[in-house]
Short mmCIF file of C-alpha atoms in Angstrom, two decimals:
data_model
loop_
_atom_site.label_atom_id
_atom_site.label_comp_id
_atom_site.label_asym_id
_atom_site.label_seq_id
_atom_site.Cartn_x
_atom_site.Cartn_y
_atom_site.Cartn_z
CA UNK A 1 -34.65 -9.13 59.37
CA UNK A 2 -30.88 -10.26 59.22
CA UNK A 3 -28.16 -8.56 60.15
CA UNK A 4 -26.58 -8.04 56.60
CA UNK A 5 -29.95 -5.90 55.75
CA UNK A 6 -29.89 -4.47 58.89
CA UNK A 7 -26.01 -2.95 58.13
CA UNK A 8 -27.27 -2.06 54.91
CA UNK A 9 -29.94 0.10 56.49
CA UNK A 10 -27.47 1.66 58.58
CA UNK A 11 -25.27 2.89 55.47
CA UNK A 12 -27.78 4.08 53.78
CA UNK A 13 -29.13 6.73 56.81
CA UNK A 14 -27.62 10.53 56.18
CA UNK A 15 -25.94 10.32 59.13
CA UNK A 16 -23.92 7.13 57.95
CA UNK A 17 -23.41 8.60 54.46
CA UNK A 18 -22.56 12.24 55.87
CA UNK A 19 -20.05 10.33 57.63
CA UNK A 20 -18.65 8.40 54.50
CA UNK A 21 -18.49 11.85 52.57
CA UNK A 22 -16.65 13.27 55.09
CA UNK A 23 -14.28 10.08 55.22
CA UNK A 24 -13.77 10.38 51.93
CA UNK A 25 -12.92 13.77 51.41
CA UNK A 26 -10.09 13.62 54.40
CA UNK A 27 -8.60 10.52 52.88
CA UNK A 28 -8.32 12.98 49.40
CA UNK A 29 -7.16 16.11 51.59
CA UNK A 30 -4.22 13.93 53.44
CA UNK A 31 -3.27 12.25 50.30
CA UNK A 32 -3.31 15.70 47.96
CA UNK A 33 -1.44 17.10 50.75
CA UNK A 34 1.14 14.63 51.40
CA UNK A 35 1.84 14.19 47.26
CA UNK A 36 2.34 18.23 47.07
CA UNK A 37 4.47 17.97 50.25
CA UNK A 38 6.68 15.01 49.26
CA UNK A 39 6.98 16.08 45.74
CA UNK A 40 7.47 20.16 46.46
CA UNK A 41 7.31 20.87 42.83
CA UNK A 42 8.80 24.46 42.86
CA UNK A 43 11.27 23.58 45.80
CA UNK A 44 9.93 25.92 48.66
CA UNK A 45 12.43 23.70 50.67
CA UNK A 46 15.94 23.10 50.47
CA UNK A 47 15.79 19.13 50.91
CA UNK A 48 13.68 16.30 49.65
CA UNK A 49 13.01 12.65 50.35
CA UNK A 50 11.89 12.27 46.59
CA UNK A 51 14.63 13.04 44.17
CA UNK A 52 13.24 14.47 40.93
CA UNK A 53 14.76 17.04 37.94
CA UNK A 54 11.76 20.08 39.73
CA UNK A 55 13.55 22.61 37.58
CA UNK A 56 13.18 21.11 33.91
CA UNK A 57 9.54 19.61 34.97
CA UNK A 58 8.56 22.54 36.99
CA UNK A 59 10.17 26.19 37.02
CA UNK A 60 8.11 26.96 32.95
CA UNK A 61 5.37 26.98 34.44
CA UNK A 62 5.76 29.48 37.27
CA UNK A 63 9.35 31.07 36.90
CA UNK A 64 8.92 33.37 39.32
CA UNK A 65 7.44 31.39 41.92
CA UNK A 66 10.64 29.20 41.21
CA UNK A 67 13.33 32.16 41.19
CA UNK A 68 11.71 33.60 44.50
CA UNK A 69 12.28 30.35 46.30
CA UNK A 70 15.47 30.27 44.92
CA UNK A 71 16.41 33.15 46.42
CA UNK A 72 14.96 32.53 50.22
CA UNK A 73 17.16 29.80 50.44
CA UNK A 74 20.35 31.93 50.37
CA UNK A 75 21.38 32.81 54.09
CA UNK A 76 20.62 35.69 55.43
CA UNK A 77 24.07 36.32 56.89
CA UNK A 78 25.01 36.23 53.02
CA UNK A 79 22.67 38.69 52.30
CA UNK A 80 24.37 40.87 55.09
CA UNK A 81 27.74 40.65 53.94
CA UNK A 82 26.52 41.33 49.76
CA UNK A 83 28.40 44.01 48.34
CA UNK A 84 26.67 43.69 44.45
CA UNK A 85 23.33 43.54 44.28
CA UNK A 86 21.88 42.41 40.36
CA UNK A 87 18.22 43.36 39.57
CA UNK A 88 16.56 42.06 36.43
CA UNK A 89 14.66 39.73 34.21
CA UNK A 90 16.79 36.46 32.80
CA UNK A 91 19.43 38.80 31.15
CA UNK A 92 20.61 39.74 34.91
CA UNK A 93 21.38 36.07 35.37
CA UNK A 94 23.87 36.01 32.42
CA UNK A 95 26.37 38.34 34.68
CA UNK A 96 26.73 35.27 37.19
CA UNK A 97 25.92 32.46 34.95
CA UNK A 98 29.49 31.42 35.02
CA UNK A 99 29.42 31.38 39.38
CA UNK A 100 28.77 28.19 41.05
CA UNK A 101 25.22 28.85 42.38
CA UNK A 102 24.77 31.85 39.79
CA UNK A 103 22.89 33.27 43.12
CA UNK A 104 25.41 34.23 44.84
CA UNK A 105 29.78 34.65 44.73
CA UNK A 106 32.70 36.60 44.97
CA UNK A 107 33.64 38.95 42.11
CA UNK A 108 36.77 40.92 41.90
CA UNK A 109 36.91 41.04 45.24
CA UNK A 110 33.09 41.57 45.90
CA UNK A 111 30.56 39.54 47.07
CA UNK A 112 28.09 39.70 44.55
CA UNK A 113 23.73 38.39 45.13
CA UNK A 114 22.00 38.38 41.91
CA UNK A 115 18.03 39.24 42.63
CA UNK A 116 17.16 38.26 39.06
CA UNK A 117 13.40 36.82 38.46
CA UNK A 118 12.55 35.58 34.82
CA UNK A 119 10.28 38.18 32.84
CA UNK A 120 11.28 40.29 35.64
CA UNK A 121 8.87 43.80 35.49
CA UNK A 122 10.34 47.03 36.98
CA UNK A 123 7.86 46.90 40.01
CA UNK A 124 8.74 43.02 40.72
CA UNK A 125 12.48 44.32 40.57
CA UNK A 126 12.01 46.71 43.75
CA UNK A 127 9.63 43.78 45.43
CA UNK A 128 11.87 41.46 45.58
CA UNK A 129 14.77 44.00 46.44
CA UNK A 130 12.75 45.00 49.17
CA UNK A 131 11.81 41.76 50.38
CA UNK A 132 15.36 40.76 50.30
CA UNK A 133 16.22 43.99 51.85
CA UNK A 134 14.05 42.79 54.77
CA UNK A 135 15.81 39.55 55.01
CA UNK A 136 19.42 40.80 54.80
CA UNK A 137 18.56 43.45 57.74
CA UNK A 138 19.03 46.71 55.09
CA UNK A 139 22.23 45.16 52.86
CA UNK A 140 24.54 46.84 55.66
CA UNK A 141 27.34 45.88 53.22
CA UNK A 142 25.74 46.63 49.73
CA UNK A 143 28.28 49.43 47.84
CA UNK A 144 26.93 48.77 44.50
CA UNK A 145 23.55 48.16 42.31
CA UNK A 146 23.53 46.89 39.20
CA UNK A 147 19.87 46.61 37.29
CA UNK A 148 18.43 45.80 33.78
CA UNK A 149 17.21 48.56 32.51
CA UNK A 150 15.97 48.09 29.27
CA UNK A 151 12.90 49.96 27.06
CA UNK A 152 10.66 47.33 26.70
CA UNK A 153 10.21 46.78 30.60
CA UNK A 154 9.13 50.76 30.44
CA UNK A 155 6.24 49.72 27.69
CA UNK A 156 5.02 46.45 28.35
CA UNK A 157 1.35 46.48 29.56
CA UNK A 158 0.71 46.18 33.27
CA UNK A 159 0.13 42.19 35.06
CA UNK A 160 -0.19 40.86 38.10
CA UNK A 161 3.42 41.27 40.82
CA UNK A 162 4.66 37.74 41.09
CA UNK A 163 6.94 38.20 43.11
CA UNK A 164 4.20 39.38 45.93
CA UNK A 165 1.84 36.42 45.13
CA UNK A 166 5.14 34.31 45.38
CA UNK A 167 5.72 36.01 48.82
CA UNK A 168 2.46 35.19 49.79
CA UNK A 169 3.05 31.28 49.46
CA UNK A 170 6.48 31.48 51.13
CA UNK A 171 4.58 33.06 54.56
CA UNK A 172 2.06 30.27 54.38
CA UNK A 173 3.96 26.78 53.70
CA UNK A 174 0.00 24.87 54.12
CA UNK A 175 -1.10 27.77 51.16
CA UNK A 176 1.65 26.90 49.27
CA UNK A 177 0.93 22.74 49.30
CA UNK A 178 -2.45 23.16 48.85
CA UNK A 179 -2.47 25.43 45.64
CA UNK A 180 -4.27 24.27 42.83
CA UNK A 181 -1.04 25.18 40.57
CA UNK A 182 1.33 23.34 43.08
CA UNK A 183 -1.03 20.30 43.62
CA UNK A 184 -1.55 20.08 39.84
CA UNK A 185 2.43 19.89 39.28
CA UNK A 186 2.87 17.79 42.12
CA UNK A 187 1.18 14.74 39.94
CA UNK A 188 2.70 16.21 36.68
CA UNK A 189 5.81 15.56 38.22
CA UNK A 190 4.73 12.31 39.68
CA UNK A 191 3.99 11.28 35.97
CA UNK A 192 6.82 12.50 33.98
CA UNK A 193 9.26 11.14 36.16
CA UNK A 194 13.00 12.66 35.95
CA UNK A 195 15.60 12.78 38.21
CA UNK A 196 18.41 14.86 36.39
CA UNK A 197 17.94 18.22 35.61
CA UNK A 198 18.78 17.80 31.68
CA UNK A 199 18.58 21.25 29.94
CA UNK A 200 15.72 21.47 27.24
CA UNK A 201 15.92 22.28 24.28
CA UNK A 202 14.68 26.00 23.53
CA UNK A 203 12.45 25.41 20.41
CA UNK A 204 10.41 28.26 18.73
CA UNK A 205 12.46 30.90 16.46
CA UNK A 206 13.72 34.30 16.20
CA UNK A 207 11.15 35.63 14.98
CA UNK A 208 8.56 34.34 17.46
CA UNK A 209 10.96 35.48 20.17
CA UNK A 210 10.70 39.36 18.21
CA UNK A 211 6.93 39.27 17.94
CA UNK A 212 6.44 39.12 22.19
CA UNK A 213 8.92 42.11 22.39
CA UNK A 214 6.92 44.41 19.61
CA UNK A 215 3.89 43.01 21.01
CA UNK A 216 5.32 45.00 24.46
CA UNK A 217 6.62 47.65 22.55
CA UNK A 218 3.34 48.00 20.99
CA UNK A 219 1.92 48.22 24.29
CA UNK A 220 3.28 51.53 25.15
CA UNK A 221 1.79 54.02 27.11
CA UNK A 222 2.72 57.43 27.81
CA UNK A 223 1.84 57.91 31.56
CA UNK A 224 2.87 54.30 32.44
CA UNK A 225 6.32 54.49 30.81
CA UNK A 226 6.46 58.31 33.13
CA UNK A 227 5.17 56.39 35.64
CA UNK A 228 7.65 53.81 35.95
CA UNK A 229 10.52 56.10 35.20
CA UNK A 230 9.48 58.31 38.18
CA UNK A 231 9.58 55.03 40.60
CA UNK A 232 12.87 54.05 38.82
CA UNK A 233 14.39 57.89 40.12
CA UNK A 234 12.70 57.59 43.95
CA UNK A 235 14.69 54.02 43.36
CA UNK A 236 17.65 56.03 42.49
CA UNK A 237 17.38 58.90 45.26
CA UNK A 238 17.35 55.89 47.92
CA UNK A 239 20.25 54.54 46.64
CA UNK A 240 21.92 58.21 46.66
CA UNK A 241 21.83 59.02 50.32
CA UNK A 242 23.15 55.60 51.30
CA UNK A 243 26.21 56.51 48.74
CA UNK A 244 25.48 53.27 47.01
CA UNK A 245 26.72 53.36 43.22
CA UNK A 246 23.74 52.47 40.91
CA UNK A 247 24.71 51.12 37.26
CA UNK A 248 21.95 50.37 34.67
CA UNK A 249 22.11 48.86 31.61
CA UNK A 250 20.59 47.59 28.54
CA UNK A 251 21.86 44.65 27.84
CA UNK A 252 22.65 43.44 24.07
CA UNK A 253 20.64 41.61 22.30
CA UNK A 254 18.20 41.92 19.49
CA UNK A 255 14.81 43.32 21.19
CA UNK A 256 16.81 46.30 22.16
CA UNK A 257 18.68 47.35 18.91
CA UNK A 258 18.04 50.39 16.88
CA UNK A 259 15.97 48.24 14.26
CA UNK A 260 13.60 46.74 16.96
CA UNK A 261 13.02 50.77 18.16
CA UNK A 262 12.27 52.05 14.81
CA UNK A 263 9.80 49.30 13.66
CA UNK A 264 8.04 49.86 16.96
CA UNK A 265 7.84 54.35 16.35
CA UNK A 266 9.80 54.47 19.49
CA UNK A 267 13.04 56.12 18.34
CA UNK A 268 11.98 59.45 20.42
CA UNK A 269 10.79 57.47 23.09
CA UNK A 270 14.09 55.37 23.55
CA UNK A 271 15.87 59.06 23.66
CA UNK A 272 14.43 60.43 26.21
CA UNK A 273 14.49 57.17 27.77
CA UNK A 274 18.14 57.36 27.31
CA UNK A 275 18.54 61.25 28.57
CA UNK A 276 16.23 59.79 31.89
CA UNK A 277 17.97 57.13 33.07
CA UNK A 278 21.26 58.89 32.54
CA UNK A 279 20.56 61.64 35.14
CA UNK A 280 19.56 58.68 38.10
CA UNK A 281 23.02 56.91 37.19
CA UNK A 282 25.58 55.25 35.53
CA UNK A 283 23.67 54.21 32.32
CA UNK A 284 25.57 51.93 29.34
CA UNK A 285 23.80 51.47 26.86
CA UNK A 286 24.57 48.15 25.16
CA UNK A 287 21.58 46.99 23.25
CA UNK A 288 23.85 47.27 19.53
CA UNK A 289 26.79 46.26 20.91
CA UNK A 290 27.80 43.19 18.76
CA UNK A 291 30.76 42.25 20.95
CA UNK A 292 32.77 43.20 24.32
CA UNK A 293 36.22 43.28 24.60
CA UNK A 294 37.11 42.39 20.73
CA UNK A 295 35.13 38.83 20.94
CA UNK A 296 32.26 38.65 19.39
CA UNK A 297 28.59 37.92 21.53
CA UNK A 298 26.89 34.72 20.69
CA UNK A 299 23.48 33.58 20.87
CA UNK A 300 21.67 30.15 21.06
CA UNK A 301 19.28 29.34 18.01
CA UNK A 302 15.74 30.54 18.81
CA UNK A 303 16.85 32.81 21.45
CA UNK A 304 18.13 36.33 20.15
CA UNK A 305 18.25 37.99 23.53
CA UNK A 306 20.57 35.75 25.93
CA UNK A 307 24.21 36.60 25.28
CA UNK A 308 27.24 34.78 26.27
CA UNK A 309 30.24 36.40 28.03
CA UNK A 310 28.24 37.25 30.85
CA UNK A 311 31.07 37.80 32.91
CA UNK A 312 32.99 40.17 30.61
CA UNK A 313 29.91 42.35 30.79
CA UNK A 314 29.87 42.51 34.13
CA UNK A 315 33.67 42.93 34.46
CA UNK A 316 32.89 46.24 32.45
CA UNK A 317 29.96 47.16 34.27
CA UNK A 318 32.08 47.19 37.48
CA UNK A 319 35.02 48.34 36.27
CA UNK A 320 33.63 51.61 34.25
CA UNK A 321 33.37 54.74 35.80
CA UNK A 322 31.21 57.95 34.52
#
């Protein structure tokens, strides 16, 4: 027999192939894991050796995951000094749109960290506060909250907390590379190659944007909606022995007005809601509010809820007084 069918032989025993398996499958592990790693999709890390727009290719698909890591990369001695924290879905981040790292800045004075998480629920509001809260050793400076506070977040059905699942990936960096969501981007963003962060377009309509707020509207549910209002008071009473001034508001935009509450049967509803959030606070409620200061608010084709003049509203959020 010669030695070419004698190697031959050799490959083909289970131990030979059990070793080519296994060979195989570590060369796949160490290259999915370096891709993930190099190409950090949602930017769990401040610094990369690949340059690539993460944020137009990346933060639709998980904008939570992306908003969360935004936020652990502000410093903790920051978080210390904050005097403003903002709470809230994507209409919190119109208050400090206009900052340069809408994170984080100085305000009348005030230093001013803006918590906001796209699609932001009430219960991934306090995570997030809470985890930040951690961080920032109790907010030893904080004088002032400021949260969205708006109906629909009272009716929408119940999901899944991103912001813990987000947490979860942030205590385990290996989790995070190694998650089928991550790994899956990773290539995506291998593949569609950019390196500027171009704003996209917004596409869709008006009324496509109104149907997913009735659809949560629609969702209502009486103990739910008490529910949350109860954790939004225990919120409250915290905030009340530390002396720190709570303000929420509704911002404007069309899924809040009066028209959006009547076609959903929630006009007693949004009273009591009203009368509720009243008693924890300072509540303004600017859901029909067409302009602020005389000038009139604007909005983006396709998108009735994201004003302009973010900064005028929160100039009158800080500077109002009840």
């Amino acid at each position: 027999m010669n030695s070419s069918t004698s190697s031959f032989k050799r490959i083909r025993s289970p131990k030979a192939w059990v070793g080519l398996v296994a060979l195989i499958i570590g060369f796949l592990f160490v290259l999915i894991l370096s891709v993930s790693y190099l190409v950090d999709p949602f930017s769990l890390r401040k610094d990369h050796q690949v340059s690539l727009a993460r944020e137009v290719i990346n933060r639709p698909e998980n904008v939570a995951l992306w908003d969360f890591f935004e936020t652990q990369k502000i410093e903790t001695s920051y978080l210390e000094e904050a005097q403003v924290i903002i709470l809230g879905d994507s209409r919190a981040r119109l208050l400090t749109d206009h900052f340069q790292n809408h994170r984080k800045g100085d305000f009348q004075g005030k230093k001013v960290y803006n918590l906001c998480v796209g699609g932001c629920s009430l219960s991934e509001c306090f995570s997030i506060y809470e985890w930040e809260k951690v961080r920032g050793e109790g907010f030893p400076a904080m004088e002032t909250v400021i949260m969205v506070a708006s109906l629909m977040r009272f009716c929408e059905p119940e999901r899944p907390n991103r912001v813990e699942q987000s947490g979860l990936l942030v205590d385990s960096p290996t989790r995070y590379y190694l998650n089928d969501l991550v790994v899956r981007r990773a290539f995506t963003s291998l593949i569609r190659f950019k390196t500027k962060n171009e704003t996209a377009p917004l596409g869709g309509d008006d009324r496509a944007v109104m149907r997913t707020w009735m659809e949560s509207y629609m969702g209502f549910n009486a103990d739910t909606y008490r529910s949350r209002l109860e954790s939004l008071a225990a919120f409250a009473r915290e905030l009340q022995k530390r002396e720190i001034r709570l303000i929420l508001y509704s911002p404007p935009g069309a899924g809040g007005r009066r028209e959006a509450i009547e076609s959903a049967g929630l006009v007693d509803v949004k009273k009591d809601f009203v009368a509720s959030l009243a008693g924890m606070g300072e509540f303004y409620d600017l859901a029909d509010e067409t302009e602020i200061s005389g000038v009139k608010f604007k909005y983006l084709p396709g998108d009735p809820i994201h004003h302009d003049q973010g900064d005028r509203v929160l100039e009158f959020l800080l500077s109002s007084s009840r």
